[in-house]
Amino acid sequence: MPELSCPNCGAPVPIENKASVYAVCSSCKTLSVKKDVALEKIGLAGELSDDHSIVQIGTEGDYKGRHFRVLGRIQLRFELGFWNEWHVAEGDGSSAWLGEAQGSYYYTKIETGVDHEKLPLLETEDSGEIRVYSTTSEGNRKERIRPGDTFTLDKDWTLKEVMTATCVGGEGELPLSFETGYTAPLLDLANEDGLFGTLDYSDSPALFFSGTFATLEELHLTNIRQEEVAYNQTPIPAKSLQCLGCGASLNQLSPGFSKSIACEYCGTVMDAENEELKIISKFEDISKKDVKLPLGTKIKLPKLPESQVIGVLKKSTEVDGDTYTWTDYLLRYQGGYSWLNENADNWTYFEPLPGVPKWAAGLKRVFDKKAYKWFSSSDSKTDLALGEFYWKVSAGEKAEIEDYIAPPNMISSEKTSQEIFWSKGTFIPFDVMRKSLPLDVASTLQKPEVVGVCEPNPFKIRFKRNFWVALALTALFLIVQIHGCVKAKNQTVFKGSFNYTQTSAQNTDIGTPSFRDNSFVTDVFEIPGDPSENVEIQIEAPNLDNRYLYFSTALINADTDTAYDIGMETSYYHGVDDGESWSEGSKSDSKALAEIPPGKYYLRLESQSDYLPGTGSEYKVTVLRDVMSSAPFFLFSILLWLPLIYTYFRSYLFESRRE
Amino acid sequence: MNFLKALVYPIFAASMGFGFFANYRLGGASDEFEEINQVPKTVRQNPGIYRSHYAWFTRNFPGGK
């Protein structure tokens, strides 16, 4: 490792990496550039702010199998606080950057092969607003790009945020030079493949960094800062302020984080970024009605860190002339922030979402392999702000909101002229919400009467489960049924043809004195097999035409003199009514008798009909042994699926009540 | 309460399963036919006697044998 000396104070300035050209002396903060084997002073690095980062020079990590070591950093101040660009050297000596802001990490590398002609152009308005334009292939200005819009650079990127960062200072060794106090316009980009990019316009042409979002766990950091001073561990004490509007004493609960503070007594919003407060806005409506979680309320939701309500926003939107209102609670915990949304007594927990969810067919967005269905688009207006916020909140702030749902989750985008902010929400059941709050606050909560936006549909869950139960059982029934059909012998043990001739007056009942007995018995036949097997008797009268034939049938065991008595009927009628033909009944009938013991049997048949005396019809009788009917399969399968229609209907009703 | 509600369909489905297998065992045949014991042997010579015997049988054994 070549160790050079600071040109200002002579202190040793180690330069480890071949990509490092600039170095900041740890003793006197002199920024030097490496020239051959010596350092040449080019400026002075500003004093770094203690942002409680857990990363420090010398921190090592492994990201996606690549080992890296932190060599230096540039610290910037931006809208949300401090942002560090840590210069890291990978195992093979190549240079990368670990961006760090508010507990989020971005592992990027500088892209040198990008076509500079394709870089978006920036224009700064008199008001300070930065406008972004896409470029033509000749590098000319084309059309304005707003956050949420997509443009092509090396690939398709979505503009996520337009911001300005101010360089605070730097330390260690760096491949880039910087200037303390220098302002850099930055564009944050994301794409649907989970990539992250930054265009840094502090240089010309703009520097393009691209890479991925990384979680702290994925970085496997070692040699981090001592726990007692690190970002995630040290609680920052509240600070007392006096409202410039009404003189009330206010508690700034999260001084390192909040940029503005709205007085809960008079609605005055003050810029809390500097020691000297400044009024920036004022809310006229300061009614705390419907604010269910007072400022300072501590919340411990299951599996989430304990957080505290530091800000409250009441918002509204107008849809078809109706005004809908809801309340957003800004939660702050050590190492990050989140939101709790209360809408008609339903609670949803929102966390910032890295990247841009992918579009999918059917107006859906996909994030983390889960598809979210479009739910609503609206414009929101901020009607009331109380407490602290990480941006300079103002009365009447407007944003475009889009919600996509996959209960119990939802993803929402909130778009302003400077930023598109994606967040992921999780529905909090009422009982869980109540248990997560102090008793005095929990007791004021009302049970919701309407269905929440991403409230899980219990009928859908039940329907899904019942569907799989029904499907599995139907499949099982089918397999067993097919097996039964294949196994059944279907053995014909008797077959005979007979003639019926009417001997009684029409419609005379069997057994009445006027009924003339026409009963007869068949020859004896053998029924083989097992006592558990069944017997089916089939009767078919192919010439039956607008008549019926009823048979009182007895299957009689010739040895045991036991009879199995059943009635069978064939009736077939047809005709034409009002030019439309119809028919009903059947020319055949069959009855299956369960568990008939084997033996010698004969049939006794006694018939009755509406034929005119002297007329009649031929009919055939067949007796089968061991048959398998498909009726059980169809009967029980249909019954199995019937309740699902009811559950589906309930599920549909629940969905239609979703607000 | 929700736990009990969640059990309604599985219990129903189980009863359908029992119903199916009970019917499958019989091949879909009915066991609700009328079984008459001690049919006279003379029925084979005089089929009409079956009915009068049946009438006698039900008169003497109204509850079944």
XYZ file of C-alpha atoms in Angstrom:
724
model
C 0.000 0.000 0.000
C 1.632 3.269 -1.047
C 1.545 5.739 1.846
C 1.826 9.361 0.810
C 2.119 12.442 2.938
C -0.401 15.247 3.192
C 0.977 18.289 1.291
C -0.500 20.537 3.985
C 0.374 18.902 7.319
C 2.635 16.020 6.355
C 0.418 13.436 8.024
C 0.413 10.041 6.325
C -2.374 9.678 3.742
C -2.785 6.043 2.748
C -4.046 5.291 -0.799
C -5.003 1.631 -1.146
C -6.836 1.416 -4.396
C -5.462 1.963 -7.874
C -8.750 3.723 -8.823
C -8.295 6.300 -6.057
C -6.862 9.590 -7.334
C -8.096 11.974 -4.637
C -7.570 11.774 -0.900
C -8.666 13.701 2.144
C -6.209 14.022 4.999
C -7.774 12.715 8.180
C -5.789 15.222 10.247
C -6.279 18.552 8.484
C -9.104 17.764 5.968
C -6.958 18.809 3.022
C -8.215 17.459 -0.290
C -5.314 16.384 -2.500
C -4.904 14.866 -5.923
C -2.363 12.148 -6.570
C 0.395 13.180 -8.997
C 2.894 10.389 -9.663
C 4.160 9.485 -6.157
C 3.145 12.651 -4.370
C -0.032 14.471 -3.388
C -0.923 17.983 -4.521
C -3.314 20.111 -2.485
C -6.439 21.182 -4.402
C -8.750 22.329 -1.625
C -10.188 21.771 1.787
C -12.891 19.250 2.613
C -15.679 20.538 4.869
C -16.371 19.178 8.309
C -18.508 16.059 7.992
C -21.797 15.978 9.865
C -22.378 13.092 12.232
C -25.235 11.325 10.518
C -24.994 8.285 12.831
C -24.188 6.010 9.914
C -23.094 2.508 10.863
C -20.630 2.468 7.928
C -17.106 3.848 8.349
C -13.818 3.745 6.459
C -12.543 0.205 6.818
C -16.020 -1.365 6.918
C -16.053 -4.532 4.866
C -18.908 -6.450 3.335
C -20.057 -9.024 0.852
C -22.699 -8.170 -1.688
C -23.917 -10.869 -4.068
C -20.708 -12.797 -3.580
C -18.426 -9.775 -4.105
C -16.234 -8.756 -1.203
C -15.755 -5.022 -0.753
C -13.980 -2.617 1.583
C -14.982 1.000 2.265
C -12.176 3.453 1.382
C -13.775 6.887 1.431
C -16.969 8.869 1.144
C -18.610 11.993 -0.102
C -21.333 13.288 2.176
C -24.254 15.224 0.743
C -27.209 16.943 2.320
C -30.575 16.553 0.608
C -34.279 16.857 1.281
C -34.462 13.901 3.710
C -31.203 14.563 5.542
C -27.729 13.240 4.824
C -26.800 11.000 2.009
C -23.446 9.225 1.840
C -21.736 7.906 -1.226
C -19.214 5.438 0.188
C -16.368 4.636 -2.194
C -15.667 0.898 -1.973
C -12.990 -1.296 -3.541
C -13.961 -4.787 -4.556
C -11.716 -7.824 -4.240
C -10.367 -7.412 -7.775
C -9.540 -3.745 -7.154
C -12.477 -2.353 -9.111
C -14.279 0.623 -7.717
C -17.951 0.794 -6.669
C -20.205 3.075 -4.617
C -22.406 2.255 -1.682
C -25.107 4.915 -1.468
C -26.696 5.285 1.949
C -29.703 7.404 2.835
C -32.141 7.031 5.744
C -31.272 3.381 6.296
C -31.577 2.495 2.579
C -28.591 1.218 0.616
C -27.769 1.336 -3.092
C -24.814 -0.563 -4.543
C -23.817 1.145 -7.786
C -20.962 1.513 -10.236
C -20.158 4.381 -12.488
C -21.245 3.685 -16.075
C -18.674 4.975 -18.509
C -20.101 3.541 -21.724
C -23.334 5.527 -21.660
C -24.132 7.664 -24.724
C -23.869 11.231 -23.433
C -26.137 12.455 -26.228
C -28.959 10.456 -24.680
C -28.657 11.980 -21.190
C -31.765 13.938 -20.167
C -31.344 17.720 -20.165
C -32.036 19.861 -17.116
C -33.410 23.391 -17.026
C -33.759 25.376 -13.828
C -36.722 27.743 -13.640
C -36.549 31.114 -11.870
C -38.563 29.534 -9.065
C -35.750 27.030 -8.583
C -37.799 24.161 -10.008
C -35.725 21.787 -12.118
C -37.324 20.631 -15.356
C -36.118 17.441 -17.026
C -36.292 16.871 -20.788
C -35.587 13.774 -22.831
C -33.235 14.219 -25.780
C -33.395 13.445 -29.478
C -30.746 11.231 -31.081
C -28.867 14.443 -31.966
C -28.804 15.467 -28.320
C -31.458 18.175 -28.595
C -34.233 18.822 -26.123
C -37.339 16.775 -26.830
C -40.167 16.553 -24.305
C -40.530 17.112 -20.598
C -40.161 14.084 -18.333
C -41.908 14.085 -14.983
C -41.435 11.658 -12.089
C -43.114 8.393 -13.054
C -42.285 8.880 -16.768
C -40.005 6.465 -18.565
C -37.113 7.290 -20.887
C -34.337 5.331 -22.545
C -30.665 5.656 -21.709
C -28.715 2.401 -21.855
C -32.058 0.756 -21.051
C -35.530 1.933 -20.039
C -35.533 3.919 -16.813
C -38.324 5.543 -14.803
C -37.591 8.969 -13.366
C -38.190 8.584 -9.640
C -37.035 11.835 -8.138
C -35.581 15.187 -9.124
C -33.556 16.737 -6.318
C -30.727 18.992 -5.393
C -28.011 17.866 -2.993
C -25.315 19.975 -1.406
C -21.880 18.543 -0.823
C -20.974 18.650 2.879
C -17.502 17.153 2.618
C -15.568 13.962 2.150
C -13.034 11.663 3.692
C -10.648 8.873 2.776
C -9.591 8.094 -0.786
C -11.799 8.736 -3.773
C -11.741 8.279 -7.547
C -13.639 11.581 -7.989
C -12.981 15.078 -6.876
C -15.588 17.100 -4.968
C -16.055 20.609 -3.744
C -17.548 21.399 -0.347
C -20.730 23.465 -0.611
C -21.162 22.553 -4.227
C -24.756 21.967 -5.301
C -25.493 18.954 -7.436
C -28.768 18.440 -9.298
C -29.525 14.735 -9.165
C -31.997 12.465 -10.865
C -32.900 9.235 -9.107
C -33.918 6.503 -11.502
C -35.347 3.035 -11.106
C -36.452 0.428 -13.526
C -38.917 -2.408 -13.507
C -36.127 -4.986 -13.269
C -35.218 -3.744 -9.801
C -32.242 -1.644 -10.889
C -31.405 1.735 -9.406
C -29.619 4.621 -11.086
C -28.469 8.155 -10.304
C -27.574 10.872 -12.767
C -25.272 13.389 -11.090
C -25.253 16.696 -12.951
C -22.499 18.212 -10.781
C -20.071 17.201 -13.522
C -20.298 17.650 -17.269
C -21.309 15.393 -18.863
C -23.413 14.073 -16.012
C -22.068 11.054 -14.136
C -24.261 7.990 -14.367
C -24.237 5.442 -11.559
C -26.306 2.280 -11.875
C -26.772 -0.749 -9.684
C -29.280 -2.240 -7.310
C -31.077 -1.569 -4.040
C -29.590 -3.574 -1.209
C -30.857 -4.365 2.248
C -28.553 -4.113 5.243
C -28.719 -7.896 5.633
C -27.668 -8.444 2.002
C -24.512 -6.350 2.510
C -23.130 -8.548 5.351
C -21.220 -5.608 6.820
C -18.402 -6.105 9.289
C -16.203 -3.626 11.143
C -19.120 -1.209 11.466
C -19.243 1.744 13.840
C -19.614 1.109 17.557
C -23.187 0.359 18.469
C -23.639 3.213 20.917
C -23.006 5.838 18.273
C -24.382 4.068 15.233
C -27.385 5.326 13.343
C -29.745 2.512 14.247
C -28.943 2.405 17.938
C -28.822 5.898 19.398
C -32.088 7.629 20.243
C -31.875 11.320 19.455
C -33.397 13.384 22.293
C -36.418 15.602 21.608
C -35.895 19.351 21.320
C -38.096 22.163 22.676
C -39.238 24.905 20.289
C -41.488 27.903 20.576
C -44.116 28.309 17.842
C -43.555 31.493 15.847
C -47.320 31.756 15.256
C -48.825 31.450 18.747
C -45.860 31.102 21.094
C -46.875 27.613 22.211
C -44.142 25.344 23.442
C -43.583 22.509 20.967
C -41.559 19.337 21.262
C -39.558 18.398 18.183
C -39.544 14.608 18.650
C -37.116 13.765 15.840
C -34.772 16.737 15.364
C -32.260 14.980 13.109
C -34.968 13.842 10.785
C -37.736 16.429 10.556
C -37.441 19.380 8.219
C -40.645 21.147 9.104
C -42.860 21.335 12.156
C -46.568 22.232 12.114
C -47.952 23.710 15.327
C -50.861 21.652 16.580
C -52.432 24.724 18.223
C -52.387 27.360 15.475
C -51.497 25.503 12.242
C -48.287 27.483 11.616
C -45.690 25.449 9.714
C -42.048 26.284 10.448
C -38.839 25.364 8.695
C -37.038 23.275 11.335
C -33.930 22.554 9.306
C -31.965 25.458 10.717
C -31.511 26.578 14.284
C -33.457 29.741 13.460
C -37.071 28.846 12.813
C -38.863 30.386 9.824
C -42.602 30.369 9.020
C -43.192 28.649 5.689
C -46.942 28.001 5.631
C -50.105 28.087 7.699
C -53.077 25.746 7.875
C -56.407 27.439 8.511
C -58.239 24.312 9.671
C -56.641 23.067 12.880
C -59.482 20.834 14.031
C -58.086 17.710 15.663
C -61.413 15.925 15.254
C -60.841 12.474 13.763
C -57.148 12.509 14.736
C -57.147 9.151 16.451
C -53.457 8.887 17.308
C -52.159 11.993 19.110
C -48.614 13.206 18.407
C -46.069 11.245 20.419
C -48.212 8.078 20.594
C -45.992 5.017 20.766
C -46.928 2.043 18.596
C -45.598 -1.495 18.670
C -47.024 -3.470 15.798
C -46.173 -7.180 15.671
C -42.803 -7.948 14.032
C -42.044 -4.228 13.576
C -39.829 -1.912 15.614
C -41.445 0.365 18.175
C -42.288 3.666 16.548
C -43.750 6.996 17.518
C -46.279 9.243 15.804
C -44.378 12.414 14.908
C -46.681 13.890 12.258
C -50.333 13.791 11.251
C -51.725 14.688 7.833
C -55.439 14.919 7.069
C -56.016 14.524 3.369
C -58.985 14.500 1.034
C -59.928 13.763 -2.533
C -62.994 14.479 -4.624
C -64.513 11.769 -6.758
C -67.701 12.463 -8.732
C -68.530 15.395 -6.469
C -68.101 13.393 -3.252
C -65.281 14.227 -0.844
C -63.402 11.341 0.737
C -61.090 11.990 3.674
C -58.409 9.979 5.407
C -55.576 10.518 7.881
C -51.915 9.639 7.497
C -49.712 9.279 10.589
C -45.957 9.627 10.096
C -44.137 7.120 12.291
C -40.503 7.428 13.207
C -38.388 4.600 14.547
C -34.639 4.357 15.053
C -33.268 3.882 11.586
C -36.261 4.774 9.457
C -39.800 5.975 9.065
C -43.159 4.597 7.959
C -46.793 5.639 7.694
C -50.048 4.507 9.243
C -53.091 5.274 7.174
C -56.529 5.476 8.762
C -59.471 5.384 6.391
C -63.009 4.924 7.768
C -61.552 3.263 10.898
C -59.513 0.813 8.801
C -55.736 0.845 9.390
C -52.958 0.219 6.879
C -49.217 0.277 7.621
C -47.088 1.731 4.800
C -43.346 1.406 4.255
C -41.301 3.103 1.527
C -40.858 0.809 -1.459
C -37.552 0.763 -3.327
C -37.763 0.782 -7.097
C -40.681 0.854 -9.461
C -43.141 -2.046 -9.596
C -43.451 -3.717 -12.987
C -46.493 -3.331 -15.173
C -48.335 -6.555 -15.946
C -51.253 -7.384 -18.232
C -54.710 -6.495 -16.966
C -53.795 -3.165 -15.353
C -51.676 -4.844 -12.727
C -48.344 -4.068 -11.098
C -45.956 -6.759 -9.979
C -43.676 -6.294 -6.999
C -41.706 -9.020 -5.237
C -43.337 -11.669 -7.476
C -46.815 -10.612 -6.292
C -49.394 -9.101 -8.668
C -51.368 -6.092 -7.459
C -54.637 -5.173 -9.173
C -55.376 -1.529 -9.980
C -57.831 -0.123 -7.443
C -58.085 3.648 -7.818
C -56.474 6.836 -9.055
C -57.153 10.178 -7.454
C -55.722 13.570 -6.557
C -55.066 14.135 -2.891
C -55.014 17.469 -1.091
C -53.420 18.078 2.296
C -56.035 19.744 4.526
C -54.249 19.653 7.860
C -50.757 18.965 9.152
C -49.756 18.530 12.784
C -46.279 17.739 14.053
C -43.060 17.055 12.180
C -42.294 16.007 8.646
C -39.198 15.108 6.660
C -40.057 17.641 4.000
C -41.299 21.206 4.092
C -45.002 20.520 4.361
C -47.435 23.165 3.115
C -51.186 23.748 3.166
C -53.081 22.448 0.144
C -50.174 20.276 -1.120
C -51.424 18.172 -3.985
C -50.335 14.799 -5.296
C -51.599 12.196 -7.720
C -52.272 8.887 -6.005
C -52.591 5.424 -7.521
C -53.456 2.351 -5.498
C -53.004 -1.294 -6.458
C -54.232 -4.033 -4.163
C -53.421 -7.639 -3.344
C -55.038 -8.020 0.114
C -53.725 -7.902 2.779
C -51.166 -5.781 0.903
C -51.345 -2.817 -1.413
C -48.837 -0.652 -3.225
C -49.426 3.045 -3.710
C -47.689 5.751 -5.662
C -47.819 9.398 -4.725
C -46.641 11.651 -7.501
C -45.682 15.325 -7.303
C -43.756 17.433 -9.792
C -40.477 16.470 -8.067
C -40.947 12.876 -7.047
C -42.847 9.648 -7.432
C -42.924 7.858 -4.107
C -43.915 4.216 -3.953
C -44.969 2.589 -0.720
C -46.179 -0.832 0.291
C -49.120 -1.130 2.654
C -50.243 -3.963 4.909
C -53.744 -4.116 6.361
C -53.776 -4.067 10.157
C -56.783 -5.859 11.653
C -58.662 -3.820 14.254
C -57.766 -6.111 17.172
C -54.058 -6.056 16.259
C -54.129 -2.264 15.961
C -55.795 -1.915 19.347
C -53.269 -4.181 21.027
C -50.389 -2.169 19.513
C -51.382 1.088 21.177
C -51.341 2.427 24.742
C -54.628 1.630 26.512
C -55.925 5.222 26.634
C -55.506 5.641 22.852
C -56.714 2.122 22.025
C -59.950 2.683 23.941
C -60.905 5.572 21.624
C -60.659 3.486 18.421
C -63.857 2.547 16.647
C -64.438 -0.808 15.019
C -64.652 -0.306 11.234
C -68.067 -0.649 9.636
C -66.873 -0.645 6.048
C -64.474 -2.896 4.194
C -60.894 -1.607 4.060
C -59.051 -1.004 0.763
C -56.721 -3.949 1.267
C -58.677 -5.833 3.906
C -58.414 -9.555 3.204
C -61.669 -10.990 1.933
C -62.514 -13.841 4.368
C -64.912 -15.347 1.822
C -62.250 -15.327 -0.877
C -59.848 -17.114 1.450
C -62.616 -19.563 2.378
C -63.642 -19.931 -1.251
C -60.080 -20.724 -2.295
C -59.674 -23.309 0.443
C -63.098 -24.869 -0.233
C -62.343 -24.882 -3.958
C -59.208 -26.946 -3.413
C -61.026 -29.268 -0.989
C -63.827 -29.776 -3.553
C -61.368 -30.221 -6.404
C -59.299 -32.765 -4.484
C -62.363 -34.745 -3.397
C -63.887 -34.648 -6.898
C -60.617 -35.933 -8.349
C -60.536 -38.674 -5.697
C -64.167 -39.597 -6.400
C -63.426 -39.740 -10.123
C -60.414 -41.990 -9.685
C -62.333 -44.337 -7.368
C -65.337 -44.270 -9.715
C -63.233 -45.122 -12.769
C -61.611 -47.913 -10.781
C -65.082 -49.200 -9.776
C -66.355 -49.077 -13.375
C -63.323 -50.989 -14.624
C -63.641 -53.557 -11.838
C -67.434 -54.107 -12.204
C -68.307 -57.395 -13.979
C -71.530 -56.175 -15.661
C -72.491 -59.802 -16.182
C -75.810 -60.499 -17.935
C -77.522 -63.320 -16.003
C -80.959 -63.182 -17.635
C -82.397 -61.789 -20.832
C -85.965 -62.221 -22.117
C -88.511 -60.652 -24.465
C -92.187 -60.497 -23.537
C -95.419 -59.050 -24.834
C -97.870 -56.996 -22.860
C -101.536 -57.095 -23.905
C -104.086 -55.006 -22.009
C -106.549 -57.207 -20.153
C -108.090 -54.757 -17.692
C -109.900 -51.483 -18.170
C -107.578 -48.504 -18.617
C -105.723 -47.273 -15.526
C -106.968 -50.045 -13.253
C -104.658 -50.328 -10.254
C -102.811 -53.547 -9.625
C -104.436 -55.489 -6.782
C -107.874 -53.876 -7.080
C -110.795 -56.288 -7.626
C -111.327 -55.033 -11.212
C -107.653 -55.642 -12.077
C -107.278 -58.772 -14.115
C -104.191 -60.608 -13.107
C -101.591 -60.806 -15.859
C -98.653 -61.797 -13.701
C -96.137 -64.401 -14.824
C -92.766 -65.738 -13.759
C -89.602 -66.215 -15.782
C -87.426 -69.283 -15.942
C -85.007 -69.778 -13.086
C -81.582 -68.305 -13.681
C -78.324 -68.348 -11.737
C -76.943 -65.241 -10.054
C -73.297 -65.940 -9.286
C -70.721 -63.967 -7.329
C -70.355 -62.459 -3.878
C -73.239 -61.595 -1.472
C -72.023 -57.982 -1.424
C -72.542 -57.547 -5.169
C -75.595 -55.870 -6.615
C -78.120 -56.802 -9.290
C -79.597 -54.458 -11.873
C -82.943 -55.163 -13.562
C -83.477 -53.331 -16.850
C -86.773 -53.082 -18.748
C -87.012 -51.593 -22.205
C -90.157 -51.160 -24.316
C -88.874 -49.875 -27.687
C -92.324 -49.524 -29.251
C -93.838 -47.512 -26.421
C -95.563 -44.463 -27.873
C -97.591 -42.029 -25.784
C -98.255 -44.823 -23.282
C -96.924 -46.120 -20.006
C -96.069 -49.595 -18.790
C -95.749 -50.184 -15.065
C -94.197 -53.368 -13.715
C -94.521 -54.709 -10.217
C -91.295 -56.666 -10.222
C -90.136 -59.266 -7.717
C -86.755 -60.949 -7.864
C -87.397 -64.211 -5.973
C -84.755 -66.583 -4.651
C -85.934 -70.080 -5.591
C -83.999 -71.682 -2.718
C -84.680 -69.315 0.185
C -88.092 -68.014 -1.025
C -87.001 -64.454 -0.362
C -88.345 -61.807 -2.730
C -86.907 -58.370 -3.525
C -89.880 -56.275 -4.545
C -89.658 -53.102 -6.666
C -91.812 -51.059 -9.016
C -90.551 -50.108 -12.468
C -92.098 -47.824 -14.993
C -91.515 -46.954 -18.605
C -93.567 -44.048 -19.898
C -92.955 -42.106 -23.048
C -95.117 -39.244 -24.311
C -94.434 -36.730 -27.066
C -96.296 -34.200 -29.191
C -96.294 -30.712 -30.702
C -97.620 -27.676 -28.829
C -97.783 -24.271 -30.556
C -95.485 -25.532 -33.290
C -92.921 -26.751 -30.771
C -92.293 -30.459 -30.376
C -91.862 -31.947 -26.912
C -91.273 -35.294 -25.344
C -91.032 -36.615 -21.788
C -90.302 -39.851 -20.035
C -88.299 -42.778 -21.275
C -88.918 -46.066 -23.028
C -86.732 -47.847 -20.500
C -86.194 -48.091 -16.739
C -83.654 -49.791 -14.553
C -83.368 -50.483 -10.854
C -80.274 -51.686 -9.058
C -80.669 -53.752 -5.891
C -77.786 -53.748 -3.445
C -76.250 -56.795 -1.808
C -78.136 -59.679 -3.430
C -76.795 -63.076 -2.321
C -75.851 -65.500 -5.076
C -78.286 -68.313 -5.896
C -81.079 -69.453 -8.181
C -83.607 -66.736 -8.924
C -86.648 -66.080 -11.042
C -88.558 -62.891 -11.770
C -92.240 -62.380 -11.151
C -93.647 -59.595 -13.298
C -97.082 -58.044 -13.051
C -97.838 -55.191 -15.429
C -100.280 -52.349 -15.848
C -100.717 -49.812 -18.643
C -102.925 -47.247 -20.313
C -103.105 -49.306 -23.515
C -106.622 -49.971 -24.837
C -107.925 -53.482 -24.141
C -106.537 -55.947 -26.622
C -103.556 -53.777 -27.539
C -100.079 -53.713 -26.051
C -96.368 -53.638 -26.609
C -93.284 -55.797 -26.666
C -90.725 -55.321 -23.882
C -87.354 -56.753 -22.973
C -86.075 -57.630 -19.508
C -82.384 -57.938 -18.677
C -80.831 -58.851 -15.314
C -77.198 -57.869 -14.728
C -74.878 -58.880 -11.896
C -72.296 -56.527 -10.355
C -72.854 -53.184 -12.072
C -71.307 -49.829 -11.181
C -73.514 -46.770 -11.504
C -72.021 -43.335 -12.153
C -74.789 -41.759 -10.053
C -72.772 -41.570 -6.764
C -70.004 -39.692 -8.518
C -72.306 -37.120 -10.114
C -74.581 -36.782 -7.093
C -71.878 -36.195 -4.495
C -69.664 -34.150 -6.785
C -72.496 -31.745 -7.570
C -73.448 -31.481 -3.900
C -69.796 -30.840 -3.081
C -69.618 -27.830 -5.379
C -72.989 -26.261 -4.513
C -71.841 -24.419 -1.333
C -69.025 -22.859 -3.353
C -71.570 -20.890 -5.375
C -72.813 -19.385 -2.118
C -69.265 -18.610 -0.900
C -68.379 -17.063 -4.254
C -71.458 -14.866 -4.043
C -70.518 -13.708 -0.519
C -66.953 -13.043 -1.712
C -68.249 -10.974 -4.620
C -70.475 -8.949 -2.271
C -67.486 -8.299 0.037
C -65.381 -7.074 -2.890
C -68.128 -4.735 -4.067
C -68.144 -3.157 -0.578
C -64.380 -2.468 -0.640
C -63.730 1.262 -0.148
C -66.549 -18.352 16.093
C -64.507 -17.882 12.913
C -62.781 -21.167 13.654
C -66.162 -22.922 13.776
C -67.268 -21.195 10.558
C -64.099 -22.376 8.879
C -64.988 -25.954 9.863
C -68.448 -25.981 8.261
C -67.337 -26.793 4.738
C -64.669 -29.386 5.616
C -67.283 -31.223 7.721
C -69.772 -30.986 4.855
C -67.131 -32.203 2.380
C -66.259 -35.098 4.689
C -69.938 -36.105 4.851
C -70.073 -36.004 1.036
C -67.027 -38.237 1.011
C -68.695 -40.737 3.363
C -71.854 -40.598 1.249
C -69.916 -41.257 -1.910
C -67.981 -44.198 -0.528
C -71.105 -45.755 1.060
C -72.862 -45.580 -2.317
C -69.777 -46.662 -4.202
C -69.617 -49.800 -2.041
C -73.123 -50.706 -3.259
C -72.216 -49.839 -6.860
C -74.746 -47.041 -6.744
C -77.536 -49.543 -6.085
C -80.403 -48.876 -3.724
C -80.940 -50.952 -0.594
C -84.373 -49.452 -0.072
C -86.296 -52.131 -1.946
C -88.866 -54.274 -0.142
C -87.590 -57.628 1.041
C -90.271 -60.283 1.538
C -89.443 -63.577 3.225
C -91.279 -66.890 2.948
C -92.742 -66.371 -0.485
C -94.834 -69.561 -1.199
C -93.143 -72.009 -3.508
C -96.419 -72.192 -5.450
C -95.790 -68.728 -6.880
C -93.858 -70.407 -9.667
C -96.990 -72.391 -10.616
C -99.467 -69.619 -9.844
C -97.781 -66.210 -10.067
C -100.961 -64.460 -8.864
C -100.670 -66.010 -5.421
C -97.664 -63.798 -4.711
C -99.892 -60.764 -4.263
C -102.416 -62.494 -2.011
C -99.592 -63.916 0.037
C -98.082 -60.464 0.248
C -101.441 -59.073 1.433
C -101.628 -61.850 4.047
C -98.067 -61.239 5.100
C -98.487 -57.515 5.626
C -101.760 -58.129 7.494
C -100.088 -60.536 9.887
C -96.812 -58.717 10.185
C -97.705 -55.025 9.904
C -94.354 -53.925 11.280
C -92.407 -56.244 9.010
C -90.858 -59.540 9.954
